[in-house]
Amino acid sequence: MSPWLSIIGLGEEGLDALCPRARNLVAAAEILIGGARHLALVPGRASGPEPERWTWERPLDRTVERLLAARGRRVVVLASGDPLVYGIGVRLARAVPAAEMTIIPAPSAFSLAAARLAWPLTEVECLTLHGRPIELLKAVVAPGVRLLLLSHDGTTPAAVARHLTALGYGDSRMVVLEHMGGPAEARHEGRARDWPHDRTADLNTIAVDCVAGPEAVARPSVPGLPDEAFRHDGQLTKREV
């Protein structure tokens, strides 16, 4: 079967930044799927039938099941940035053969942040905290490590700052980049221990240049972590002595 599903990444510039091929796919769609913010970027058509517009349901699999049932129709999913970097493209790639999909990414938040900081991405640990516990940082924080983190919302930077300080990395430099690529783009900087912002814009990416203080607990650079690095209810296979 020829491609029927298109997954198109959007940046803060919206449809204006899409290549002609992506614009044509959106214009020809019978079904448009995305968050309310993304769907609002697509204007009504001057002529011809309007596409169906589906917003993501909770749980997400409800919409995925409807999408799969529409196989053979022209379906376009609008996503943020690169859909295959912690995005909906990962979920759909497990359900739809590659030959039936067209994926057109926009730059990921990681790429945009790395470009603004001149950090080589191959030398950065990239992690998402969207819907995930802040304790994940324990496994990646180490002296000299650079982190790029996708936030859950505007409270995430302050939570990261508190957690870094608790781990002994309060001197780490943090940069929070909001709405990268759009007219509302903004940047906030500071040390973790002195982080002044209780809340930032919900759409943000956090950069951390890890600096260990004397109280920091060193993490091994080889496979395996100490017992205290894990969340558990008391039932844990202890490491060998």
PDB file of C-alpha atoms in Angstrom:
ATOM      1  CA  MET A   1       0.000   0.000   0.000  1.00  0.00           C
ATOM      2  CA  SER A   2       1.238   3.494  -0.804  1.00  0.00           C
ATOM      3  CA  PRO A   3       1.690   5.979   2.063  1.00  0.00           C
ATOM      4  CA  TRP A   4      -1.619   7.097   3.566  1.00  0.00           C
ATOM      5  CA  LEU A   5      -0.349   8.443   6.891  1.00  0.00           C
ATOM      6  CA  SER A   6       1.756  11.602   7.056  1.00  0.00           C
ATOM      7  CA  ILE A   7       3.378  12.818  10.276  1.00  0.00           C
ATOM      8  CA  ILE A   8       4.487  16.418   9.989  1.00  0.00           C
ATOM      9  CA  GLY A   9       6.613  18.218  12.543  1.00  0.00           C
ATOM     10  CA  LEU A  10       5.856  21.846  13.316  1.00  0.00           C
ATOM     11  CA  GLY A  11       7.988  24.508  14.926  1.00  0.00           C
ATOM     12  CA  GLU A  12       6.941  27.746  16.575  1.00  0.00           C
ATOM     13  CA  GLU A  13       6.685  29.307  13.098  1.00  0.00           C
ATOM     14  CA  GLY A  14       3.748  27.011  12.335  1.00  0.00           C
ATOM     15  CA  LEU A  15       2.707  26.278   8.751  1.00  0.00           C
ATOM     16  CA  ASP A  16       4.800  29.149   7.368  1.00  0.00           C
ATOM     17  CA  ALA A  17       7.984  27.124   7.845  1.00  0.00           C
ATOM     18  CA  LEU A  18       6.718  23.954   6.142  1.00  0.00           C
ATOM     19  CA  CYS A  19       8.243  22.783   2.882  1.00  0.00           C
ATOM     20  CA  PRO A  20       5.939  22.670  -0.179  1.00  0.00           C
ATOM     21  CA  ARG A  21       5.546  18.895   0.117  1.00  0.00           C
ATOM     22  CA  ALA A  22       4.348  19.142   3.717  1.00  0.00           C
ATOM     23  CA  ARG A  23       1.951  21.956   2.852  1.00  0.00           C
ATOM     24  CA  ASN A  24       0.469  19.911   0.034  1.00  0.00           C
ATOM     25  CA  LEU A  25      -0.077  16.959   2.360  1.00  0.00           C
ATOM     26  CA  VAL A  26      -1.894  19.166   4.862  1.00  0.00           C
ATOM     27  CA  ALA A  27      -3.990  20.721   2.091  1.00  0.00           C
ATOM     28  CA  ALA A  28      -5.023  17.293   0.784  1.00  0.00           C
ATOM     29  CA  ALA A  29      -5.750  15.670   4.153  1.00  0.00           C
ATOM     30  CA  GLU A  30      -9.100  14.020   4.786  1.00  0.00           C
ATOM     31  CA  ILE A  31      -8.313  13.736   8.498  1.00  0.00           C
ATOM     32  CA  LEU A  32      -6.121  16.084  10.550  1.00  0.00           C
ATOM     33  CA  ILE A  33      -4.968  14.881  13.974  1.00  0.00           C
ATOM     34  CA  GLY A  34      -3.104  16.884  16.592  1.00  0.00           C
ATOM     35  CA  GLY A  35      -3.314  18.913  19.734  1.00  0.00           C
ATOM     36  CA  ALA A  36      -5.704  21.854  19.810  1.00  0.00           C
ATOM     37  CA  ARG A  37      -2.764  24.258  19.432  1.00  0.00           C
ATOM     38  CA  HIS A  38      -1.564  22.552  16.263  1.00  0.00           C
ATOM     39  CA  LEU A  39      -5.002  22.178  14.695  1.00  0.00           C
ATOM     40  CA  ALA A  40      -5.688  25.869  15.279  1.00  0.00           C
ATOM     41  CA  LEU A  41      -2.763  26.693  12.983  1.00  0.00           C
ATOM     42  CA  VAL A  42      -4.533  25.149   9.979  1.00  0.00           C
ATOM     43  CA  PRO A  43      -7.038  27.586   8.439  1.00  0.00           C
ATOM     44  CA  GLY A  44     -10.274  26.574   6.781  1.00  0.00           C
ATOM     45  CA  ARG A  45     -10.190  25.761   3.082  1.00  0.00           C
ATOM     46  CA  ALA A  46     -11.264  28.271   0.455  1.00  0.00           C
ATOM     47  CA  SER A  47     -12.857  25.473  -1.573  1.00  0.00           C
ATOM     48  CA  GLY A  48     -13.527  21.773  -1.300  1.00  0.00           C
ATOM     49  CA  PRO A  49     -14.586  19.724   1.707  1.00  0.00           C
ATOM     50  CA  GLU A  50     -13.098  20.462   5.108  1.00  0.00           C
ATOM     51  CA  PRO A  51     -11.022  17.693   6.722  1.00  0.00           C
ATOM     52  CA  GLU A  52     -12.142  15.956   9.868  1.00  0.00           C
ATOM     53  CA  ARG A  53     -10.220  17.338  12.846  1.00  0.00           C
ATOM     54  CA  TRP A  54      -9.371  14.998  15.700  1.00  0.00           C
ATOM     55  CA  THR A  55      -7.688  16.053  18.923  1.00  0.00           C
ATOM     56  CA  TRP A  56      -5.790  13.485  20.950  1.00  0.00           C
ATOM     57  CA  GLU A  57      -7.915  11.609  23.476  1.00  0.00           C
ATOM     58  CA  ARG A  58      -6.846  10.195  26.816  1.00  0.00           C
ATOM     59  CA  PRO A  59      -5.580   7.553  26.834  1.00  0.00           C
ATOM     60  CA  LEU A  60      -3.714   8.220  23.613  1.00  0.00           C
ATOM     61  CA  ASP A  61      -4.358   4.716  22.298  1.00  0.00           C
ATOM     62  CA  ARG A  62      -8.028   5.570  21.741  1.00  0.00           C
ATOM     63  CA  THR A  63      -7.061   7.993  18.988  1.00  0.00           C
ATOM     64  CA  VAL A  64      -4.381   5.646  17.672  1.00  0.00           C
ATOM     65  CA  GLU A  65      -7.020   2.925  17.260  1.00  0.00           C
ATOM     66  CA  ARG A  66      -9.278   5.330  15.340  1.00  0.00           C
ATOM     67  CA  LEU A  67      -6.327   6.353  13.199  1.00  0.00           C
ATOM     68  CA  LEU A  68      -5.508   2.740  12.324  1.00  0.00           C
ATOM     69  CA  ALA A  69      -9.155   2.143  11.425  1.00  0.00           C
ATOM     70  CA  ALA A  70      -8.848   4.990   8.892  1.00  0.00           C
ATOM     71  CA  ARG A  71      -6.116   3.150   6.988  1.00  0.00           C
ATOM     72  CA  GLY A  72      -6.302   4.019   3.307  1.00  0.00           C
ATOM     73  CA  ARG A  73      -7.644   7.534   3.852  1.00  0.00           C
ATOM     74  CA  ARG A  74      -5.387  10.587   3.689  1.00  0.00           C
ATOM     75  CA  VAL A  75      -4.467  11.109   7.335  1.00  0.00           C
ATOM     76  CA  VAL A  76      -2.102  13.836   8.553  1.00  0.00           C
ATOM     77  CA  VAL A  77      -0.780  13.966  12.107  1.00  0.00           C
ATOM     78  CA  LEU A  78       0.629  17.307  13.252  1.00  0.00           C
ATOM     79  CA  ALA A  79       3.353  17.053  15.886  1.00  0.00           C
ATOM     80  CA  SER A  80       5.937  19.235  17.597  1.00  0.00           C
ATOM     81  CA  GLY A  81       9.471  19.330  16.235  1.00  0.00           C
ATOM     82  CA  ASP A  82      10.860  15.954  15.228  1.00  0.00           C
ATOM     83  CA  PRO A  83       8.061  13.379  15.730  1.00  0.00           C
ATOM     84  CA  LEU A  84      10.622  10.602  16.226  1.00  0.00           C
ATOM     85  CA  VAL A  85      12.359  12.336  19.153  1.00  0.00           C
ATOM     86  CA  TYR A  86      10.165  11.481  22.158  1.00  0.00           C
ATOM     87  CA  GLY A  87       7.161  12.280  19.953  1.00  0.00           C
ATOM     88  CA  ILE A  88       4.040  10.648  18.554  1.00  0.00           C
ATOM     89  CA  GLY A  89       6.063   9.291  15.640  1.00  0.00           C
ATOM     90  CA  VAL A  90       7.640   6.754  17.988  1.00  0.00           C
ATOM     91  CA  ARG A  91       4.232   5.309  18.920  1.00  0.00           C
ATOM     92  CA  LEU A  92       2.926   5.287  15.351  1.00  0.00           C
ATOM     93  CA  ALA A  93       6.101   3.747  13.927  1.00  0.00           C
ATOM     94  CA  ARG A  94       5.384   0.677  16.061  1.00  0.00           C
ATOM     95  CA  ALA A  95       1.891   0.342  14.604  1.00  0.00           C
ATOM     96  CA  VAL A  96       2.195   1.361  10.943  1.00  0.00           C
ATOM     97  CA  PRO A  97       4.664  -0.077   8.389  1.00  0.00           C
ATOM     98  CA  ALA A  98       7.288   2.410   7.244  1.00  0.00           C
ATOM     99  CA  ALA A  99       6.172   1.974   3.632  1.00  0.00           C
ATOM    100  CA  GLU A 100       2.739   3.363   4.562  1.00  0.00           C
ATOM    101  CA  MET A 101       4.051   6.519   6.259  1.00  0.00           C
ATOM    102  CA  THR A 102       5.576   9.820   5.262  1.00  0.00           C
ATOM    103  CA  ILE A 103       7.423  11.614   8.058  1.00  0.00           C
ATOM    104  CA  ILE A 104       8.576  15.199   7.593  1.00  0.00           C
ATOM    105  CA  PRO A 105      10.304  16.476  10.742  1.00  0.00           C
ATOM    106  CA  ALA A 106      11.006  19.971  11.953  1.00  0.00           C
ATOM    107  CA  PRO A 107      14.129  20.595  14.052  1.00  0.00           C
ATOM    108  CA  SER A 108      13.769  19.005  17.475  1.00  0.00           C
ATOM    109  CA  ALA A 109      13.922  21.071  20.650  1.00  0.00           C
ATOM    110  CA  PHE A 110      17.251  19.379  21.332  1.00  0.00           C
ATOM    111  CA  SER A 111      18.663  20.579  18.002  1.00  0.00           C
ATOM    112  CA  LEU A 112      17.355  24.109  18.505  1.00  0.00           C
ATOM    113  CA  ALA A 113      18.745  24.346  22.034  1.00  0.00           C
ATOM    114  CA  ALA A 114      22.119  22.906  21.025  1.00  0.00           C
ATOM    115  CA  ALA A 115      22.366  25.448  18.209  1.00  0.00           C
ATOM    116  CA  ARG A 116      21.672  28.360  20.543  1.00  0.00           C
ATOM    117  CA  LEU A 117      24.298  27.184  23.022  1.00  0.00           C
ATOM    118  CA  ALA A 118      26.812  25.877  20.442  1.00  0.00           C
ATOM    119  CA  TRP A 119      26.778  22.499  22.179  1.00  0.00           C
ATOM    120  CA  PRO A 120      27.624  19.526  19.923  1.00  0.00           C
ATOM    121  CA  LEU A 121      24.661  17.169  20.283  1.00  0.00           C
ATOM    122  CA  THR A 122      26.954  14.147  20.211  1.00  0.00           C
ATOM    123  CA  GLU A 123      28.436  15.394  23.492  1.00  0.00           C
ATOM    124  CA  VAL A 124      25.129  16.040  25.277  1.00  0.00           C
ATOM    125  CA  GLU A 125      22.798  13.775  27.273  1.00  0.00           C
ATOM    126  CA  CYS A 126      19.235  14.308  26.026  1.00  0.00           C
ATOM    127  CA  LEU A 127      16.300  13.348  28.220  1.00  0.00           C
ATOM    128  CA  THR A 128      12.593  14.058  28.483  1.00  0.00           C
ATOM    129  CA  LEU A 129      10.908  14.813  31.793  1.00  0.00           C
ATOM    130  CA  HIS A 130       7.481  15.103  30.208  1.00  0.00           C
ATOM    131  CA  GLY A 131       5.259  12.910  32.330  1.00  0.00           C
ATOM    132  CA  ARG A 132       8.297  11.326  33.972  1.00  0.00           C
ATOM    133  CA  PRO A 133       9.761  11.562  37.487  1.00  0.00           C
ATOM    134  CA  ILE A 134      12.436  14.139  38.184  1.00  0.00           C
ATOM    135  CA  GLU A 135      14.479  11.364  39.821  1.00  0.00           C
ATOM    136  CA  LEU A 136      15.556  10.245  36.350  1.00  0.00           C
ATOM    137  CA  LEU A 137      18.239  12.911  36.611  1.00  0.00           C
ATOM    138  CA  LYS A 138      20.135  10.802  39.146  1.00  0.00           C
ATOM    139  CA  ALA A 139      21.233   8.401  36.435  1.00  0.00           C
ATOM    140  CA  VAL A 140      22.719  11.065  34.147  1.00  0.00           C
ATOM    141  CA  VAL A 141      24.072  13.829  36.389  1.00  0.00           C
ATOM    142  CA  ALA A 142      27.864  13.726  36.667  1.00  0.00           C
ATOM    143  CA  PRO A 143      30.728  16.239  36.749  1.00  0.00           C
ATOM    144  CA  GLY A 144      31.235  17.930  33.391  1.00  0.00           C
ATOM    145  CA  VAL A 145      28.135  16.390  31.813  1.00  0.00           C
ATOM    146  CA  ARG A 146      25.878  18.599  29.716  1.00  0.00           C
ATOM    147  CA  LEU A 147      22.151  17.882  29.725  1.00  0.00           C
ATOM    148  CA  LEU A 148      19.270  18.945  27.519  1.00  0.00           C
ATOM    149  CA  LEU A 149      15.904  18.260  29.123  1.00  0.00           C
ATOM    150  CA  LEU A 150      12.395  18.487  27.711  1.00  0.00           C
ATOM    151  CA  SER A 151      10.173  19.979  30.415  1.00  0.00           C
ATOM    152  CA  HIS A 152       6.784  18.710  31.495  1.00  0.00           C
ATOM    153  CA  ASP A 153       5.554  22.262  32.093  1.00  0.00           C
ATOM    154  CA  GLY A 154       6.587  25.639  33.472  1.00  0.00           C
ATOM    155  CA  THR A 155       7.305  24.245  36.948  1.00  0.00           C
ATOM    156  CA  THR A 156       9.907  21.756  35.705  1.00  0.00           C
ATOM    157  CA  PRO A 157      12.930  24.121  35.650  1.00  0.00           C
ATOM    158  CA  ALA A 158      12.482  25.023  39.325  1.00  0.00           C
ATOM    159  CA  ALA A 159      12.047  21.342  40.205  1.00  0.00           C
ATOM    160  CA  VAL A 160      15.222  20.485  38.280  1.00  0.00           C
ATOM    161  CA  ALA A 161      17.110  23.251  40.090  1.00  0.00           C
ATOM    162  CA  ARG A 162      15.998  21.924  43.486  1.00  0.00           C
ATOM    163  CA  HIS A 163      16.892  18.369  42.562  1.00  0.00           C
ATOM    164  CA  LEU A 164      20.334  19.312  41.256  1.00  0.00           C
ATOM    165  CA  THR A 165      21.015  21.195  44.470  1.00  0.00           C
ATOM    166  CA  ALA A 166      19.904  18.207  46.556  1.00  0.00           C
ATOM    167  CA  LEU A 167      22.299  15.992  44.580  1.00  0.00           C
ATOM    168  CA  GLY A 168      25.207  18.326  45.313  1.00  0.00           C
ATOM    169  CA  TYR A 169      25.156  20.032  41.919  1.00  0.00           C
ATOM    170  CA  GLY A 170      23.852  23.422  43.019  1.00  0.00           C
ATOM    171  CA  ASP A 171      26.655  25.256  41.184  1.00  0.00           C
ATOM    172  CA  SER A 172      25.490  23.865  37.844  1.00  0.00           C
ATOM    173  CA  ARG A 173      24.617  26.484  35.238  1.00  0.00           C
ATOM    174  CA  MET A 174      21.075  26.288  33.909  1.00  0.00           C
ATOM    175  CA  VAL A 175      19.623  27.880  30.796  1.00  0.00           C
ATOM    176  CA  VAL A 176      15.892  27.681  30.098  1.00  0.00           C
ATOM    177  CA  LEU A 177      14.859  28.328  26.497  1.00  0.00           C
ATOM    178  CA  GLU A 178      11.196  29.131  25.876  1.00  0.00           C
ATOM    179  CA  HIS A 179       9.235  29.001  22.615  1.00  0.00           C
ATOM    180  CA  MET A 180      12.350  28.562  20.477  1.00  0.00           C
ATOM    181  CA  GLY A 181      11.939  29.817  16.927  1.00  0.00           C
ATOM    182  CA  GLY A 182       8.860  31.916  17.596  1.00  0.00           C
ATOM    183  CA  PRO A 183       8.168  35.562  18.375  1.00  0.00           C
ATOM    184  CA  ALA A 184       7.821  34.776  22.098  1.00  0.00           C
ATOM    185  CA  GLU A 185      11.260  33.139  22.353  1.00  0.00           C
ATOM    186  CA  ALA A 186      12.913  33.924  25.683  1.00  0.00           C
ATOM    187  CA  ARG A 187      15.927  32.795  27.667  1.00  0.00           C
ATOM    188  CA  HIS A 188      16.556  32.552  31.417  1.00  0.00           C
ATOM    189  CA  GLU A 189      19.904  31.734  33.021  1.00  0.00           C
ATOM    190  CA  GLY A 190      21.231  31.103  36.500  1.00  0.00           C
ATOM    191  CA  ARG A 191      22.792  28.641  38.911  1.00  0.00           C
ATOM    192  CA  ALA A 192      20.683  25.769  40.177  1.00  0.00           C
ATOM    193  CA  ARG A 193      21.046  26.753  43.844  1.00  0.00           C
ATOM    194  CA  ASP A 194      19.986  30.342  43.123  1.00  0.00           C
ATOM    195  CA  TRP A 195      17.345  29.652  40.475  1.00  0.00           C
ATOM    196  CA  PRO A 196      14.968  32.636  40.680  1.00  0.00           C
ATOM    197  CA  HIS A 197      11.980  31.507  38.597  1.00  0.00           C
ATOM    198  CA  ASP A 198       9.196  29.513  40.259  1.00  0.00           C
ATOM    199  CA  ARG A 199       7.536  29.144  36.884  1.00  0.00           C
ATOM    200  CA  THR A 200       8.445  29.727  33.249  1.00  0.00           C
ATOM    201  CA  ALA A 201       6.493  29.256  30.029  1.00  0.00           C
ATOM    202  CA  ASP A 202       5.143  25.721  29.771  1.00  0.00           C
ATOM    203  CA  LEU A 203       6.878  25.171  26.423  1.00  0.00           C
ATOM    204  CA  ASN A 204      10.525  25.148  27.448  1.00  0.00           C
ATOM    205  CA  THR A 205      13.751  23.186  27.180  1.00  0.00           C
ATOM    206  CA  ILE A 206      16.336  23.111  29.963  1.00  0.00           C
ATOM    207  CA  ALA A 207      20.097  23.066  29.428  1.00  0.00           C
ATOM    208  CA  VAL A 208      22.325  22.081  32.346  1.00  0.00           C
ATOM    209  CA  ASP A 209      26.110  22.308  32.543  1.00  0.00           C
ATOM    210  CA  CYS A 210      26.758  20.005  35.503  1.00  0.00           C
ATOM    211  CA  VAL A 211      29.169  21.267  38.163  1.00  0.00           C
ATOM    212  CA  ALA A 212      29.719  19.020  41.172  1.00  0.00           C
ATOM    213  CA  GLY A 213      30.124  20.506  44.633  1.00  0.00           C
ATOM    214  CA  PRO A 214      32.124  18.872  47.433  1.00  0.00           C
ATOM    215  CA  GLU A 215      28.957  17.203  48.738  1.00  0.00           C
ATOM    216  CA  ALA A 216      28.050  15.617  45.380  1.00  0.00           C
ATOM    217  CA  VAL A 217      27.793  11.840  45.251  1.00  0.00           C
ATOM    218  CA  ALA A 218      29.868  10.511  42.368  1.00  0.00           C
ATOM    219  CA  ARG A 219      28.019   8.233  39.970  1.00  0.00           C
ATOM    220  CA  PRO A 220      29.857   5.371  38.265  1.00  0.00           C
ATOM    221  CA  SER A 221      30.671   5.710  34.585  1.00  0.00           C
ATOM    222  CA  VAL A 222      30.351   1.944  34.102  1.00  0.00           C
ATOM    223  CA  PRO A 223      27.097  -0.055  33.953  1.00  0.00           C
ATOM    224  CA  GLY A 224      25.234  -0.247  37.231  1.00  0.00           C
ATOM    225  CA  LEU A 225      24.043   2.277  39.786  1.00  0.00           C
ATOM    226  CA  PRO A 226      24.111   2.331  43.585  1.00  0.00           C
ATOM    227  CA  ASP A 227      20.972   1.278  45.437  1.00  0.00           C
ATOM    228  CA  GLU A 228      20.048   4.846  46.402  1.00  0.00           C
ATOM    229  CA  ALA A 229      19.791   5.842  42.731  1.00  0.00           C
ATOM    230  CA  PHE A 230      16.572   3.837  42.366  1.00  0.00           C
ATOM    231  CA  ARG A 231      12.998   4.534  43.427  1.00  0.00           C
ATOM    232  CA  HIS A 232      11.558   1.497  45.198  1.00  0.00           C
ATOM    233  CA  ASP A 233       9.200   0.385  47.969  1.00  0.00           C
ATOM    234  CA  GLY A 234      11.878  -1.433  49.929  1.00  0.00           C
ATOM    235  CA  GLN A 235      11.926  -4.485  47.684  1.00  0.00           C
ATOM    236  CA  LEU A 236      15.130  -4.211  45.703  1.00  0.00           C
ATOM    237  CA  THR A 237      17.777  -6.699  44.672  1.00  0.00           C
ATOM    238  CA  LYS A 238      20.801  -5.293  46.473  1.00  0.00           C
ATOM    239  CA  ARG A 239      24.106  -4.829  44.713  1.00  0.00           C
ATOM    240  CA  GLU A 240      26.824  -7.286  45.685  1.00  0.00           C
ATOM    241  CA  VAL A 241      29.270  -6.240  48.373  1.00  0.00           C
TER     242      VAL A 241
END
